[in-house]
Amino acid sequence: MSLGQAPLPSSDTSRAWHDDAWTPIVEQEGLQVSYIYYPEADTEHDGVVLRLINENESPVRYSFTLIFRAPTADTTATVDGRLGPGEMKTGDAAGLFWVPFRNEDRSLGEIGLRGLSVARLRPDGSD
């Protein structure tokens, strides 16, 4: 997914967390994955925050590889975890924020996802 057309975050930070600010990546088996792109997230480098929402009435286990591409490089991050029924996770505290090229002078051009696995769990959270 190309980031060139992503909207810049508003100075009103409450707007950044509004549903309209999120760009959908994929929905599979009731798991929604979306992101917000932040140019100069650390005042210098591009960043991305993910939001995961479980729309199921049962817990889910998920895993995937997140791909970050710059014009001359790429890197990946492994994402996995569990979400309860109707639960949402987002941000740094949930391990869902990245500045992928922090130590390099590169602009983030695309974000992608591969190998998405979503498994519904029993109501007690077991497989």
PDB file of N, CA, C and O in Angstrom, residues 8 12 56 61 66 68 81 83 97 111 116 123 127:
ATOM      1  N   LEU A   8      -1.781  13.906   6.139  1.00  0.00           N
ATOM      2  CA  LEU A   8      -0.939  14.309   7.257  1.00  0.00           C
ATOM      3  C   LEU A   8      -1.783  14.361   8.512  1.00  0.00           C
ATOM      4  O   LEU A   8      -2.962  14.704   8.467  1.00  0.00           O
ATOM      5  N   ASP A  12      -5.005  18.589  15.760  1.00  0.00           N
ATOM      6  CA  ASP A  12      -5.953  18.116  16.758  1.00  0.00           C
ATOM      7  C   ASP A  12      -5.714  16.615  16.925  1.00  0.00           C
ATOM      8  O   ASP A  12      -6.115  15.820  16.101  1.00  0.00           O
ATOM      9  N   ASN A  56     -15.122 -10.459  16.181  1.00  0.00           N
ATOM     10  CA  ASN A  56     -15.751 -11.726  16.519  1.00  0.00           C
ATOM     11  C   ASN A  56     -16.301 -11.709  17.944  1.00  0.00           C
ATOM     12  O   ASN A  56     -15.885 -10.901  18.770  1.00  0.00           O
ATOM     13  N   ARG A  61      -6.456 -15.556  17.819  1.00  0.00           N
ATOM     14  CA  ARG A  61      -4.991 -15.500  17.807  1.00  0.00           C
ATOM     15  C   ARG A  61      -4.612 -15.077  16.394  1.00  0.00           C
ATOM     16  O   ARG A  61      -5.165 -15.582  15.423  1.00  0.00           O
ATOM     17  N   LEU A  66       4.748  -7.719   8.886  1.00  0.00           N
ATOM     18  CA  LEU A  66       4.531  -6.375   8.385  1.00  0.00           C
ATOM     19  C   LEU A  66       5.761  -5.986   7.579  1.00  0.00           C
ATOM     20  O   LEU A  66       6.892  -6.210   8.013  1.00  0.00           O
ATOM     21  N   PHE A  68       7.848  -3.008   5.487  1.00  0.00           N
ATOM     22  CA  PHE A  68       8.061  -1.583   5.270  1.00  0.00           C
ATOM     23  C   PHE A  68       9.022  -1.436   4.104  1.00  0.00           C
ATOM     24  O   PHE A  68      10.101  -2.029   4.109  1.00  0.00           O
ATOM     25  N   GLY A  81      -0.229 -12.155  18.414  1.00  0.00           N
ATOM     26  CA  GLY A  81      -0.863 -11.951  19.709  1.00  0.00           C
ATOM     27  C   GLY A  81      -2.275 -12.482  19.725  1.00  0.00           C
ATOM     28  O   GLY A  81      -2.676 -13.246  18.845  1.00  0.00           O
ATOM     29  N   LEU A  83      -6.493 -11.323  20.762  1.00  0.00           N
ATOM     30  CA  LEU A  83      -7.478 -10.285  21.041  1.00  0.00           C
ATOM     31  C   LEU A  83      -8.734 -10.947  21.574  1.00  0.00           C
ATOM     32  O   LEU A  83      -9.190 -11.961  21.032  1.00  0.00           O
ATOM     33  N   PHE A  97       3.606   0.158  17.042  1.00  0.00           N
ATOM     34  CA  PHE A  97       4.132   1.406  16.485  1.00  0.00           C
ATOM     35  C   PHE A  97       5.576   1.173  16.066  1.00  0.00           C
ATOM     36  O   PHE A  97       6.363   0.591  16.819  1.00  0.00           O
ATOM     37  N   ILE A 111       3.730   0.190   2.826  1.00  0.00           N
ATOM     38  CA  ILE A 111       3.561  -0.738   3.932  1.00  0.00           C
ATOM     39  C   ILE A 111       2.739  -1.905   3.397  1.00  0.00           C
ATOM     40  O   ILE A 111       1.832  -1.713   2.585  1.00  0.00           O
ATOM     41  N   LEU A 116      -0.840 -13.519   6.816  1.00  0.00           N
ATOM     42  CA  LEU A 116      -1.820 -13.301   7.884  1.00  0.00           C
ATOM     43  C   LEU A 116      -2.499 -14.616   8.252  1.00  0.00           C
ATOM     44  O   LEU A 116      -3.044 -15.308   7.405  1.00  0.00           O
ATOM     45  N   PRO A 123     -14.126 -19.780  23.794  1.00  0.00           N
ATOM     46  CA  PRO A 123     -14.441 -18.623  24.654  1.00  0.00           C
ATOM     47  C   PRO A 123     -13.485 -18.446  25.841  1.00  0.00           C
ATOM     48  O   PRO A 123     -13.256 -17.339  26.283  1.00  0.00           O
ATOM     49  N   ASP A 127      -6.997 -22.980  22.435  1.00  0.00           N
ATOM     50  CA  ASP A 127      -7.087 -23.385  21.020  1.00  0.00           C
ATOM     51  C   ASP A 127      -8.112 -24.467  20.801  1.00  0.00           C
ATOM     52  O   ASP A 127      -8.496 -25.213  21.559  1.00  0.00           O
TER      53      ASP A 127
END
